Amino acid sequence: MRFCPRCASELTPRLEGGRERLACARCGYVFFGEFSIGVGGVVIREGRALLIRRGQEPRRGWWQIPGGYCEHDEPIDEAVVREVYEETGIRARVENVLGLRHSLGAPSANVYVIFRLTPLEGEPRADGDEITGVGFFSPAEIAGMEKVQSLSKWAISAALARPDGFERVAEPADLARPGYTLFGLSR
Ligand SMILES: [Zn+2]
């Protein structure tokens, strides 16, 4: 990044928060790096897990749990419900958080939060473009499939072995205010 995204002045290095960062001398903007948040959903129906096959690079042709990016102005639990529906046609409800994965590297540092969801309605359907296959698969079927993302395999086996996790915390009321989402141990 060379120019300020707020005022378009040229950014210059400045010591900020213990290390040198690009900053704007005119408006005070500091570039802290690029971060993103991803969400993935483990949706289990009668012992079978919902998988999608990627129609686009990277990893075109690979199977994984449905998911995508959380918008900057979107509650994270709504993001996973939306992505599961968009990619598979399955309406589902969030039960808990099974885990999270942090990764460094391009295009940004990323936190990927893995949720467990219960399917409510709908049958799997693929859009044929971004997604070229969708279905519920048993652990035995998944074990026999080539090209299944290892993180998805971990998440599915974790959900089947131990379906509990961090649940939505909404008490007291100031933890349930708009734009604020907390998952934690509920007991
Ligand atoms: Zn600026």
mmCIF file with all atom_site columns, N, CA and C and ligand atoms in Angstrom, residues 3-11 23-29, ligand 1:
data_model
loop_
_atom_site.group_PDB
_atom_site.id
_atom_site.type_symbol
_atom_site.label_atom_id
_atom_site.label_alt_id
_atom_site.label_comp_id
_atom_site.label_asym_id
_atom_site.label_entity_id
_atom_site.label_seq_id
_atom_site.pdbx_PDB_ins_code
_atom_site.Cartn_x
_atom_site.Cartn_y
_atom_site.Cartn_z
_atom_site.occupancy
_atom_site.B_iso_or_equiv
_atom_site.pdbx_formal_charge
_atom_site.auth_seq_id
_atom_site.auth_comp_id
_atom_site.auth_asym_id
_atom_site.auth_atom_id
_atom_site.pdbx_PDB_model_num
ATOM   1  N  N  . PHE A 1 3  ? -0.638 4.648  -0.872 1.00 0.00 ? 3  PHE A N  1
ATOM   2  C  CA . PHE A 1 3  ? -1.408 5.867  -0.629 1.00 0.00 ? 3  PHE A CA 1
ATOM   3  C  C  . PHE A 1 3  ? -2.501 5.636  0.406  1.00 0.00 ? 3  PHE A C  1
ATOM   4  N  N  . CYS A 1 4  ? -2.808 6.699  1.109  1.00 0.00 ? 4  CYS A N  1
ATOM   5  C  CA . CYS A 1 4  ? -3.803 6.618  2.180  1.00 0.00 ? 4  CYS A CA 1
ATOM   6  C  C  . CYS A 1 4  ? -5.191 6.307  1.597  1.00 0.00 ? 4  CYS A C  1
ATOM   7  N  N  . PRO A 1 5  ? -5.867 5.264  2.107  1.00 0.00 ? 5  PRO A N  1
ATOM   8  C  CA . PRO A 1 5  ? -7.213 4.943  1.598  1.00 0.00 ? 5  PRO A CA 1
ATOM   9  C  C  . PRO A 1 5  ? -8.263 5.972  2.016  1.00 0.00 ? 5  PRO A C  1
ATOM   10 N  N  . ARG A 1 6  ? -7.921 6.835  2.970  1.00 0.00 ? 6  ARG A N  1
ATOM   11 C  CA . ARG A 1 6  ? -8.892 7.841  3.413  1.00 0.00 ? 6  ARG A CA 1
ATOM   12 C  C  . ARG A 1 6  ? -8.731 9.162  2.688  1.00 0.00 ? 6  ARG A C  1
ATOM   13 N  N  . CYS A 1 7  ? -7.471 9.619  2.508  1.00 0.00 ? 7  CYS A N  1
ATOM   14 C  CA . CYS A 1 7  ? -7.295 10.955 1.930  1.00 0.00 ? 7  CYS A CA 1
ATOM   15 C  C  . CYS A 1 7  ? -6.370 10.956 0.718  1.00 0.00 ? 7  CYS A C  1
ATOM   16 N  N  . ALA A 1 8  ? -5.815 9.785  0.358  1.00 0.00 ? 8  ALA A N  1
ATOM   17 C  CA . ALA A 1 8  ? -5.003 9.603  -0.853 1.00 0.00 ? 8  ALA A CA 1
ATOM   18 C  C  . ALA A 1 8  ? -3.630 10.273 -0.799 1.00 0.00 ? 8  ALA A C  1
ATOM   19 N  N  . SER A 1 9  ? -3.228 10.736 0.378  1.00 0.00 ? 9  SER A N  1
ATOM   20 C  CA . SER A 1 9  ? -1.850 11.232 0.526  1.00 0.00 ? 9  SER A CA 1
ATOM   21 C  C  . SER A 1 9  ? -0.879 10.058 0.513  1.00 0.00 ? 9  SER A C  1
ATOM   22 N  N  . GLU A 1 10 ? 0.390  10.347 0.230  1.00 0.00 ? 10 GLU A N  1
ATOM   23 C  CA . GLU A 1 10 ? 1.372  9.272  0.237  1.00 0.00 ? 10 GLU A CA 1
ATOM   24 C  C  . GLU A 1 10 ? 1.659  8.835  1.673  1.00 0.00 ? 10 GLU A C  1
ATOM   25 N  N  . LEU A 1 11 ? 1.745  7.506  1.886  1.00 0.00 ? 11 LEU A N  1
ATOM   26 C  CA . LEU A 1 11 ? 2.034  6.978  3.219  1.00 0.00 ? 11 LEU A CA 1
ATOM   27 C  C  . LEU A 1 11 ? 3.532  6.965  3.449  1.00 0.00 ? 11 LEU A C  1
ATOM   28 N  N  . ALA A 1 23 ? 2.084  5.074  7.500  1.00 0.00 ? 23 ALA A N  1
ATOM   29 C  CA . ALA A 1 23 ? 1.084  5.939  8.107  1.00 0.00 ? 23 ALA A CA 1
ATOM   30 C  C  . ALA A 1 23 ? 0.917  7.209  7.275  1.00 0.00 ? 23 ALA A C  1
ATOM   31 N  N  . CYS A 1 24 ? -0.214 7.872  7.496  1.00 0.00 ? 24 CYS A N  1
ATOM   32 C  CA . CYS A 1 24 ? -0.518 9.098  6.759  1.00 0.00 ? 24 CYS A CA 1
ATOM   33 C  C  . CYS A 1 24 ? -0.258 10.304 7.661  1.00 0.00 ? 24 CYS A C  1
ATOM   34 N  N  . ALA A 1 25 ? 0.650  11.167 7.222  1.00 0.00 ? 25 ALA A N  1
ATOM   35 C  CA . ALA A 1 25 ? 0.988  12.347 8.030  1.00 0.00 ? 25 ALA A CA 1
ATOM   36 C  C  . ALA A 1 25 ? -0.145 13.369 7.989  1.00 0.00 ? 25 ALA A C  1
ATOM   37 N  N  . ARG A 1 26 ? -1.000 13.274 6.987  1.00 0.00 ? 26 ARG A N  1
ATOM   38 C  CA . ARG A 1 26 ? -2.045 14.288 6.833  1.00 0.00 ? 26 ARG A CA 1
ATOM   39 C  C  . ARG A 1 26 ? -3.276 13.995 7.698  1.00 0.00 ? 26 ARG A C  1
ATOM   40 N  N  . CYS A 1 27 ? -3.794 12.728 7.647  1.00 0.00 ? 27 CYS A N  1
ATOM   41 C  CA . CYS A 1 27 ? -5.039 12.462 8.378  1.00 0.00 ? 27 CYS A CA 1
ATOM   42 C  C  . CYS A 1 27 ? -4.854 11.509 9.556  1.00 0.00 ? 27 CYS A C  1
ATOM   43 N  N  . GLY A 1 28 ? -3.656 10.919 9.693  1.00 0.00 ? 28 GLY A N  1
ATOM   44 C  CA . GLY A 1 28 ? -3.410 10.074 10.855 1.00 0.00 ? 28 GLY A CA 1
ATOM   45 C  C  . GLY A 1 28 ? -3.686 8.598  10.653 1.00 0.00 ? 28 GLY A C  1
ATOM   46 N  N  . TYR A 1 29 ? -4.147 8.200  9.462  1.00 0.00 ? 29 TYR A N  1
ATOM   47 C  CA . TYR A 1 29 ? -4.412 6.779  9.186  1.00 0.00 ? 29 TYR A CA 1
ATOM   48 C  C  . TYR A 1 29 ? -3.125 5.958  9.344  1.00 0.00 ? 29 TYR A C  1
HETATM 49 ZN ZN . ZN  B 2 .  ? -4.697 10.134 5.013  1.00 0.00 ? 1  ZN  B ZN 1
#
